Amino acid sequence: MKPVRKAVLPVAGLGTRVLPGAKTTPKEMLNIVDRPILSYIIAEGRAAGIEHFVFVTGRGKNAIEDYFDHHPELESQLEAKGKLDILEAVRADLPRPGEMSFVRQMAPLGLGHAVWCARDIVGDEPFAVMLPDMLMHADPPALAQAVSAYNEVGGNIVVVEPVPEGQAHKYGIVALDGDHPSLNRMTGMVEKPPKGTEPSNLFISGRYILQPEIFNLLGDQGKGAGGEIQLTDAMARLMALEPFHALKYDGVTYDCGDKIGLLRANVAYALQHPELGDEARAAVTALLAG
Ligand code: UTP
């Protein structure tokens, strides 16, 4: 079985739900406490053994590429002023040379189309997809849990979790064969099912391990829900050829592509922060007390 070495990070979406904040700052670069969302995602990928990150970017997303590069002026100023702890934090997310690739999705035609844009860089090997606006707090990290499941059963894995009451029509929903507490064979999946038709209460929450055969299917995948080329639709076709398992992961997910999700993530991560946690708790408590 080939190991999972590469992760595709689609970051070309318009971020409509977090406008106007995402107008000039890519939504994947919005801050959670003291660093951009993508910083947490890269750490999660590295913890799962990912050696190469493929970003699918778009117009107006140059800040992402710049964040993962040196900023010589800033770094030399920090060094000259002896602000070495800040310098260390600024450099912490820098990639090893050649560890990241950037490819453009020239129009935001949907998540499936974005993943397809990475086909030549991924090549003929299994790969992870990480949706960078889904911050998944877990120990071990969510993608590491998915890689462990992959090492056990192979094929394709999607990470799922219970969908909040009444929200199933907004997500990809899976159908399962079996009632194992964590890992079950999938029998179907549907993107944004009309209310009342969802096959389960489990939604695809933002981490996948896929076989490269998905690229052929994405190449001729037509538009689906919302008029977009949906990854879920191509996965549903691949399921006729290859096994899929759904992993109910152990952790908490924050949808940072949504205003309240972004707020929840900021509060939760601030409260858990090793240096800022106590101050954050005091600040939140004071706010709630009015
Ligand atoms: P979302 O649907 O959450 O992102 O896609 P979006 O389209 O930016 O959101 P809204 O609805 O406008 O608020 C999940 C991930 O897939 C990327 C997004 O950047 C996000 O990280 N994506 C989505 C692409 O890269 N290309 C697309 O065409 C669509």
Coordinates of C-alpha atoms in Angstrom, one line a residue, residues 14-220:
L14 CA -14.5 33.4 -2.6
G15 CA -15.2 33.2 1.1
T16 CA -18.6 34.8 0.6
R17 CA -19.8 33.9 4.0
V18 CA -17.1 35.9 5.7
L19 CA -17.2 39.0 3.5
P20 CA -16.2 41.8 3.8
G21 CA -13.4 40.4 6.0
A22 CA -12.3 38.1 3.2
K23 CA -12.3 40.7 0.5
T24 CA -8.6 41.5 0.6
T25 CA -7.4 38.9 3.1
P26 CA -7.9 35.3 2.0
K27 CA -10.3 33.7 4.5
E28 CA -7.8 31.0 5.1
M29 CA -5.4 33.7 6.4
L30 CA -7.9 35.1 8.9
N31 CA -6.4 35.0 12.4
I32 CA -7.3 32.5 15.1
V33 CA -5.9 34.1 18.2
D34 CA -2.3 34.8 17.1
R35 CA -1.8 33.1 13.7
P36 CA -3.6 32.4 10.5
I37 CA -5.9 29.4 10.1
L38 CA -3.5 27.9 7.6
S39 CA -0.8 27.8 10.2
Y40 CA -2.9 25.3 12.2
I41 CA -3.7 23.3 9.1
I42 CA -0.1 22.9 8.1
A43 CA 0.8 21.8 11.6
E44 CA -1.9 19.2 11.4
G45 CA -0.7 17.9 8.1
R46 CA 2.9 17.6 9.3
A47 CA 1.7 15.7 12.4
A48 CA 0.1 13.2 10.0
G49 CA 3.4 12.7 8.0
I50 CA 2.6 15.0 5.0
E51 CA 5.8 15.8 3.1
H52 CA 4.3 18.0 0.4
F53 CA 1.5 20.6 0.5
V54 CA -0.2 21.5 -2.8
F55 CA -2.2 24.7 -2.5
V56 CA -4.9 25.4 -5.1
T57 CA -5.0 29.2 -5.1
G58 CA -6.8 31.9 -7.1
R59 CA -6.7 35.6 -7.8
G60 CA -6.3 37.7 -4.7
K61 CA -4.7 34.9 -2.7
N62 CA -1.1 35.9 -3.0
A63 CA -0.8 36.6 0.8
I64 CA -0.8 32.8 1.2
E65 CA 2.3 32.3 -0.9
D66 CA 4.0 35.3 0.8
Y67 CA 3.2 33.9 4.3
F68 CA 5.1 30.7 3.5
D69 CA 8.2 32.6 2.4
H70 CA 10.9 34.7 4.1
H71 CA 10.2 38.4 4.8
P72 CA 13.8 39.6 4.9
E73 CA 13.1 43.2 5.9
L74 CA 10.8 42.2 8.8
E75 CA 13.1 39.4 10.0
S76 CA 16.3 41.6 10.0
Q77 CA 14.4 44.3 11.9
L78 CA 13.3 41.8 14.5
E79 CA 16.8 40.4 14.8
A80 CA 18.4 43.9 15.1
K81 CA 15.9 44.8 17.9
G82 CA 16.6 41.5 19.7
K83 CA 13.0 40.4 19.4
L84 CA 14.1 36.8 19.0
D85 CA 10.9 35.1 20.3
I86 CA 8.8 37.0 17.8
L87 CA 11.3 36.2 15.1
E88 CA 11.1 32.5 15.9
A89 CA 7.3 32.7 15.8
V90 CA 7.4 34.5 12.4
R91 CA 9.7 31.8 11.0
A92 CA 8.0 28.8 12.6
D93 CA 5.7 28.1 9.6
L94 CA 8.3 28.4 6.9
P95 CA 8.4 25.3 4.7
R96 CA 11.4 23.2 4.0
P97 CA 12.7 24.1 0.5
G98 CA 10.4 22.4 -2.1
E99 CA 7.8 21.3 0.5
M100 CA 5.0 23.4 -1.0
S101 CA 3.6 23.9 -4.5
F102 CA 1.0 26.4 -5.7
V103 CA -1.3 26.0 -8.6
R104 CA -4.0 28.3 -9.8
Q105 CA -7.7 27.5 -10.1
M106 CA -8.5 30.1 -12.7
A107 CA -12.2 30.3 -11.8
P108 CA -13.9 29.1 -8.6
L109 CA -15.9 26.3 -10.3
G110 CA -16.2 24.2 -7.2
L111 CA -14.2 22.1 -4.7
G112 CA -14.1 19.1 -7.2
H113 CA -12.6 21.3 -9.9
A114 CA -10.1 22.8 -7.4
V115 CA -8.9 19.3 -6.4
W116 CA -8.6 18.3 -10.1
C117 CA -6.3 21.3 -10.7
A118 CA -3.7 19.5 -8.4
R119 CA -3.7 16.3 -10.5
D120 CA -0.3 16.8 -12.2
I121 CA 1.5 17.7 -8.9
V122 CA -0.1 14.8 -7.0
G123 CA 0.6 12.2 -9.7
D124 CA -0.2 8.5 -9.3
E125 CA -0.4 8.1 -5.5
P126 CA -2.9 8.4 -2.7
F127 CA -3.3 11.9 -1.2
A128 CA -5.0 13.8 1.5
V129 CA -7.4 16.7 0.9
M130 CA -7.6 19.2 3.8
L131 CA -10.3 21.9 3.7
P132 CA -8.4 24.8 5.3
D133 CA -11.5 26.6 6.6
M134 CA -12.4 23.6 8.7
L135 CA -10.3 23.8 11.9
M136 CA -10.4 20.4 13.6
H137 CA -9.2 20.3 17.2
A138 CA -8.3 16.7 18.1
D139 CA -5.6 14.6 19.7
P140 CA -4.2 12.9 17.8
P141 CA -4.9 15.5 15.1
A142 CA -7.8 14.7 12.6
L143 CA -5.6 13.9 9.6
A144 CA -3.4 11.6 11.7
Q145 CA -6.6 9.7 12.7
A146 CA -7.5 9.5 9.0
V147 CA -4.0 8.2 8.0
S148 CA -4.2 5.6 10.8
A149 CA -7.6 4.4 9.4
Y150 CA -6.1 4.3 5.9
N151 CA -3.1 2.3 7.1
E152 CA -5.7 -0.2 8.5
V153 CA -8.2 -0.6 5.6
G154 CA -6.6 1.2 2.6
G155 CA -8.8 2.6 -0.2
N156 CA -10.5 6.0 0.4
I157 CA -11.3 7.6 3.7
V158 CA -13.6 10.5 4.6
V159 CA -13.7 12.0 8.0
V160 CA -17.3 12.5 9.2
E161 CA -19.1 13.8 12.3
P162 CA -22.7 14.4 13.4
V163 CA -24.2 17.4 11.6
P164 CA -25.7 20.1 13.8
E165 CA -29.5 19.8 14.0
G166 CA -31.3 21.0 10.8
Q167 CA -28.0 21.8 8.9
A168 CA -27.7 18.6 6.8
H169 CA -28.8 20.3 3.6
K170 CA -25.6 22.5 3.7
Y171 CA -23.1 19.6 3.7
G172 CA -22.0 16.4 2.1
I173 CA -23.8 13.5 3.9
V174 CA -22.8 9.9 3.9
A175 CA -24.7 6.6 4.1
L176 CA -23.0 3.7 6.0
D177 CA -23.0 0.0 6.1
G178 CA -22.3 -1.0 9.7
D179 CA -22.4 0.5 13.2
H180 CA -18.8 0.3 14.3
P181 CA -18.2 3.3 16.7
S182 CA -15.5 4.8 14.5
L183 CA -14.8 3.2 11.1
N184 CA -17.5 1.9 8.7
R185 CA -17.8 1.0 5.1
M186 CA -19.7 3.6 3.1
T187 CA -22.6 2.8 0.8
G188 CA -23.4 6.3 -0.5
M189 CA -22.9 10.0 -0.2
V190 CA -24.8 13.1 -1.4
E191 CA -23.9 16.8 -1.5
K192 CA -26.4 19.1 0.1
P193 CA -29.4 16.8 0.2
P194 CA -32.8 18.5 0.2
K195 CA -34.3 18.7 3.7
G196 CA -35.7 15.4 4.9
T197 CA -33.8 13.2 2.3
E198 CA -30.4 12.9 4.1
P199 CA -29.2 9.3 4.3
S200 CA -27.7 9.8 7.9
N201 CA -26.8 12.5 10.3
L202 CA -23.1 12.3 9.4
F203 CA -21.5 15.0 7.3
I204 CA -18.1 15.1 5.5
S205 CA -16.2 17.5 7.7
G206 CA -13.1 18.4 5.7
R207 CA -10.4 15.7 5.7
Y208 CA -10.2 13.0 3.0
I209 CA -7.7 10.4 1.8
L210 CA -8.3 9.7 -1.8
Q211 CA -6.9 7.4 -4.5
P212 CA -5.5 9.0 -7.7
E213 CA -8.3 7.5 -9.8
I214 CA -10.5 10.3 -8.5
F215 CA -8.7 12.7 -11.0
N216 CA -10.1 10.8 -14.1
L217 CA -13.6 11.1 -12.7
L218 CA -13.2 14.8 -11.7
G219 CA -12.0 15.5 -15.3
D220 CA -15.4 14.9 -16.7

